[in-house]
DNA sequence: GCCAGACAGTTAGCCTCCTAATGAAATTCG
DNA sequence: CGAATTTCATTAGGAGGCTAACTGTCTGGC
């Protein structure tokens, strides 16, 4: 389930040594990169274990969370959201919101339906479409699971002060923005070895 | 290939609103958590795309990198490492170093061997063991690929100053340490909903 | 010297993700 | 009106993780 990395990150002096062989290797950039991947992975693992203990994968959890929003349009309306703006309901909307392909979403909804967390109903207006909805069991699972999930996340971040959290987030956002800048040119930046 | 997340992170005021419903939800902790996962994922995606463009996965890349160390014992010796300390060579050592199971390593070595990047040879002393080695093609791939890979990583981190990189790393290390503290107790902290 | 156990590598079966191709329904447009 | 295009969901097949079980080899205690 992890992104797969080295078990032990290379020590900084190893990076310095490697930089002698590869002039393109920026040791402090590589160090930050490796720690970012590693930390994201470890944090992911904790919540993933938590989810697996309840027999649910991250992907399936994401779908349930998206559907939870959809299933409470009245609450959303009360809270100030535009009345008509419900969350995603069709597999295509869910796939878009979750950032996976529709084919993947079909598989996720398959297993969620098999396990009784959601139902699939044909759309009366457009017979190509399906409408996915949380069942009572699905809602119950979230109600029962979420408090613990939030506690785990709070426990992980407990080690950082409010100031440190803000600082971390602002550094991460900077990296995200840089990735966004790089992405459109990926084809060019990538083809170094071709 | 990503860990699957929301396409758009919830805005902070949504977290505040959600915290009203779930007292266990710490908005700033959740924000830091989501950004950590998201950023790790995006950074991963960039390098993963880079690798995929060369028809190699992150897992396979990791194996090649581990083997590169093993295949240069003379260089390592020259550089001050103890002469006998070669890198991992057997599937079990590779699995341990990469942090995957031996079964997974079998699969990775299978495809790497199929594609001509590595060879498998029986160990003459212990007939249970195999010795995995980079082929000339595997070495050539790395020689050709690594400079671009390092450039991409440098480009991502270009947005942060040396000071910011150090600060980011130290915040990430704090989180890693917290995760390490939490892990042994995972069974307990997890069973909130049972 | 031999047998029980440990250990290396593989196999088999499952899950989640992907891409590509398919079939059915809706829409667009000549 | 009907053909081409688009859009929906799904299926098929592949890759890389995992666990569990198996095979063959070594080793250590009797």
GROMACS .gro file of N, CA and C (backbone and C1' of nucleotides) in nm, chain D residues 3-26:
model
  168
  421DA       P    1  -2.919   0.633  -4.097
  421DA     O5'    2  -2.769   0.685  -4.100
  421DA     C5'    3  -2.735   0.794  -4.187
  421DA     C4'    4  -2.620   0.873  -4.130
  421DA     C3'    5  -2.511   0.788  -4.065
  421DA     O3'    6  -2.386   0.846  -4.098
  421DA     C1'    7  -2.600   0.938  -3.904
  422DA       P    8  -2.246   0.781  -4.058
  422DA     O5'    9  -2.188   0.886  -3.954
  422DA     C5'   10  -2.175   1.024  -3.993
  422DA     C4'   11  -2.132   1.107  -3.874
  422DA     C3'   12  -2.016   1.047  -3.795
  422DA     O3'   13  -1.923   1.151  -3.767
  422DA     C1'   14  -2.202   1.083  -3.652
  423DT       P   15  -1.787   1.126  -3.686
  423DT     O5'   16  -1.827   1.180  -3.541
  423DT     C5'   17  -1.883   1.311  -3.533
  423DT     C4'   18  -1.927   1.339  -3.391
  423DT     C3'   19  -1.823   1.302  -3.284
  423DT     O3'   20  -1.803   1.417  -3.203
  423DT     C1'   21  -2.037   1.218  -3.225
  424DT       P   22  -1.687   1.424  -3.091
  424DT     O5'   23  -1.771   1.401  -2.959
  424DT     C5'   24  -1.877   1.493  -2.930
  424DT     C4'   25  -1.960   1.439  -2.815
  424DT     C3'   26  -1.876   1.403  -2.691
  424DT     O3'   27  -1.924   1.486  -2.587
  424DT     C1'   28  -2.035   1.233  -2.742
  425DT       P   29  -1.857   1.491  -2.443
  425DT     O5'   30  -1.943   1.384  -2.361
  425DT     C5'   31  -2.083   1.402  -2.349
  425DT     C4'   32  -2.140   1.283  -2.276
  425DT     C3'   33  -2.052   1.237  -2.159
  425DT     O3'   34  -2.134   1.221  -2.046
  425DT     C1'   35  -2.110   1.055  -2.296
  426DC       P   36  -2.074   1.202  -1.900
  426DC     O5'   37  -2.129   1.060  -1.855
  426DC     C5'   38  -2.269   1.037  -1.857
  426DC     C4'   39  -2.299   0.890  -1.856
  426DC     C3'   40  -2.215   0.809  -1.757
  426DC     O3'   41  -2.290   0.793  -1.637
  426DC     C1'   42  -2.237   0.699  -1.969
  427DA       P   43  -2.216   0.740  -1.507
  427DA     O5'   44  -2.195   0.586  -1.540
  427DA     C5'   45  -2.308   0.500  -1.536
  427DA     C4'   46  -2.269   0.365  -1.591
  427DA     C3'   47  -2.173   0.288  -1.500
  427DA     O3'   48  -2.244   0.176  -1.448
  427DA     C1'   49  -2.106   0.281  -1.731
  428DT       P   50  -2.171   0.072  -1.349
  428DT     O5'   51  -2.100  -0.031  -1.448
  428DT     C5'   52  -2.177  -0.086  -1.554
  428DT     C4'   53  -2.089  -0.158  -1.654
  428DT     C3'   54  -1.993  -0.258  -1.591
  428DT     O3'   55  -2.039  -0.388  -1.623
  428DT     C1'   56  -1.893  -0.133  -1.767
  429DT       P   57  -1.958  -0.514  -1.556
  429DT     O5'   58  -1.853  -0.551  -1.672
  429DT     C5'   59  -1.900  -0.576  -1.803
  429DT     C4'   60  -1.783  -0.603  -1.896
  429DT     C3'   61  -1.683  -0.708  -1.844
  429DT     O3'   62  -1.651  -0.794  -1.952
  429DT     C1'   63  -1.570  -0.507  -1.897
  430DA       P   64  -1.571  -0.931  -1.926
  430DA     O5'   65  -1.425  -0.900  -1.982
  430DA     C5'   66  -1.411  -0.828  -2.104
  430DA     C4'   67  -1.263  -0.815  -2.139
  430DA     C3'   68  -1.172  -0.918  -2.072
  430DA     O3'   69  -1.067  -0.948  -2.161
  430DA     C1'   70  -1.110  -0.703  -2.002
  431DG       P   71  -0.960  -1.063  -2.135
  431DG     O5'   72  -0.826  -0.982  -2.102
  431DG     C5'   73  -0.780  -0.882  -2.193
  431DG     C4'   74  -0.664  -0.808  -2.130
  431DG     C3'   75  -0.572  -0.898  -2.047
  431DG     O3'   76  -0.439  -0.852  -2.065
  431DG     C1'   77  -0.647  -0.725  -1.913
  432DG       P   78  -0.312  -0.937  -2.016
  432DG     O5'   79  -0.217  -0.829  -1.949
  432DG     C5'   80  -0.198  -0.701  -2.011
  432DG     C4'   81  -0.144  -0.604  -1.907
  432DG     C3'   82  -0.045  -0.668  -1.810
  432DG     O3'   83   0.072  -0.590  -1.797
  432DG     C1'   84  -0.216  -0.559  -1.690
  433DA       P   85   0.202  -0.651  -1.726
  433DA     O5'   86   0.221  -0.551  -1.604
  433DA     C5'   87   0.209  -0.411  -1.627
  433DA     C4'   88   0.206  -0.344  -1.491
  433DA     C3'   89   0.301  -0.410  -1.392
  433DA     O3'   90   0.383  -0.311  -1.334
  433DA     C1'   91   0.081  -0.399  -1.302
  434DG       P   92   0.510  -0.355  -1.254
  434DG     O5'   93   0.462  -0.333  -1.104
  434DG     C5'   94   0.418  -0.205  -1.066
  434DG     C4'   95   0.352  -0.218  -0.929
  434DG     C3'   96   0.439  -0.295  -0.828
  434DG     O3'   97   0.431  -0.227  -0.706
  434DG     C1'   98   0.225  -0.388  -0.839
  435DG       P   99   0.554  -0.209  -0.611
  435DG     O5'  100   0.485  -0.218  -0.468
  435DG     C5'  101   0.452  -0.348  -0.417
  435DG     C4'  102   0.324  -0.337  -0.338
  435DG     C3'  103   0.309  -0.448  -0.234
  435DG     O3'  104   0.360  -0.405  -0.110
  435DG     C1'  105   0.116  -0.438  -0.370
  436DC       P  106   0.418  -0.509  -0.008
  436DC     O5'  107   0.289  -0.592   0.038
  436DC     C5'  108   0.185  -0.527   0.109
  436DC     C4'  109   0.068  -0.623   0.128
  436DC     C3'  110   0.109  -0.755   0.193
  436DC     O3'  111   0.092  -0.743   0.334
  436DC     C1'  112  -0.031  -0.793   0.003
  437DT       P  113   0.159  -0.855   0.426
  437DT     O5'  114   0.059  -0.979   0.416
  437DT     C5'  115  -0.080  -0.962   0.444
  437DT     C4'  116  -0.150  -1.097   0.426
  437DT     C3'  117  -0.090  -1.210   0.509
  437DT     O3'  118  -0.196  -1.289   0.561
  437DT     C1'  119  -0.080  -1.266   0.279
  438DA       P  120  -0.162  -1.398   0.673
  438DA     O5'  121  -0.183  -1.536   0.594
  438DA     C5'  122  -0.258  -1.536   0.474
  438DA     C4'  123  -0.250  -1.673   0.410
  438DA     C3'  124  -0.187  -1.782   0.497
  438DA     O3'  125  -0.246  -1.906   0.459
  438DA     C1'  126  -0.053  -1.750   0.306
  439DA       P  127  -0.213  -2.043   0.539
  439DA     O5'  128  -0.147  -2.131   0.424
  439DA     C5'  129  -0.213  -2.138   0.299
  439DA     C4'  130  -0.121  -2.201   0.196
  439DA     C3'  131  -0.046  -2.325   0.249
  439DA     O3'  132  -0.041  -2.421   0.146
  439DA     C1'  133   0.108  -2.170   0.164
  440DC       P  134  -0.002  -2.572   0.172
  440DC     O5'  135   0.129  -2.588   0.083
  440DC     C5'  136   0.117  -2.565  -0.057
  440DC     C4'  137   0.256  -2.552  -0.119
  440DC     C3'  138   0.351  -2.664  -0.079
  440DC     O3'  139   0.373  -2.746  -0.194
  440DC     C1'  140   0.456  -2.450  -0.073
  441DT       P  141   0.480  -2.866  -0.192
  441DT     O5'  142   0.615  -2.788  -0.229
  441DT     C5'  143   0.634  -2.739  -0.362
  441DT     C4'  144   0.782  -2.712  -0.379
  441DT     C3'  145   0.870  -2.831  -0.340
  441DT     O3'  146   0.972  -2.845  -0.437
  441DT     C1'  147   0.933  -2.641  -0.216
  442DG       P  148   1.066  -2.974  -0.439
  442DG     O5'  149   1.207  -2.910  -0.402
  442DG     C5'  150   1.248  -2.791  -0.467
  442DG     C4'  151   1.358  -2.725  -0.387
  442DG     C3'  152   1.469  -2.820  -0.340
  442DG     O3'  153   1.592  -2.757  -0.365
  442DG     C1'  154   1.386  -2.699  -0.158
  443DT       P  155   1.729  -2.833  -0.356
  443DT     O5'  156   1.795  -2.767  -0.227
  443DT     C5'  157   1.827  -2.629  -0.231
  443DT     C4'  158   1.865  -2.584  -0.093
  443DT     C3'  159   1.980  -2.662  -0.030
  443DT     O3'  160   2.085  -2.571  -0.010
  443DT     C1'  161   1.805  -2.622   0.124
  444DC       P  162   2.228  -2.620   0.038
  444DC     O5'  163   2.225  -2.584   0.192
  444DC     C5'  164   2.231  -2.448   0.229
  444DC     C4'  165   2.187  -2.433   0.373
  444DC     C3'  166   2.288  -2.485   0.476
  444DC     O3'  167   2.318  -2.376   0.560
  444DC     C1'  168   2.068  -2.553   0.529
   0.00000   0.00000   0.00000
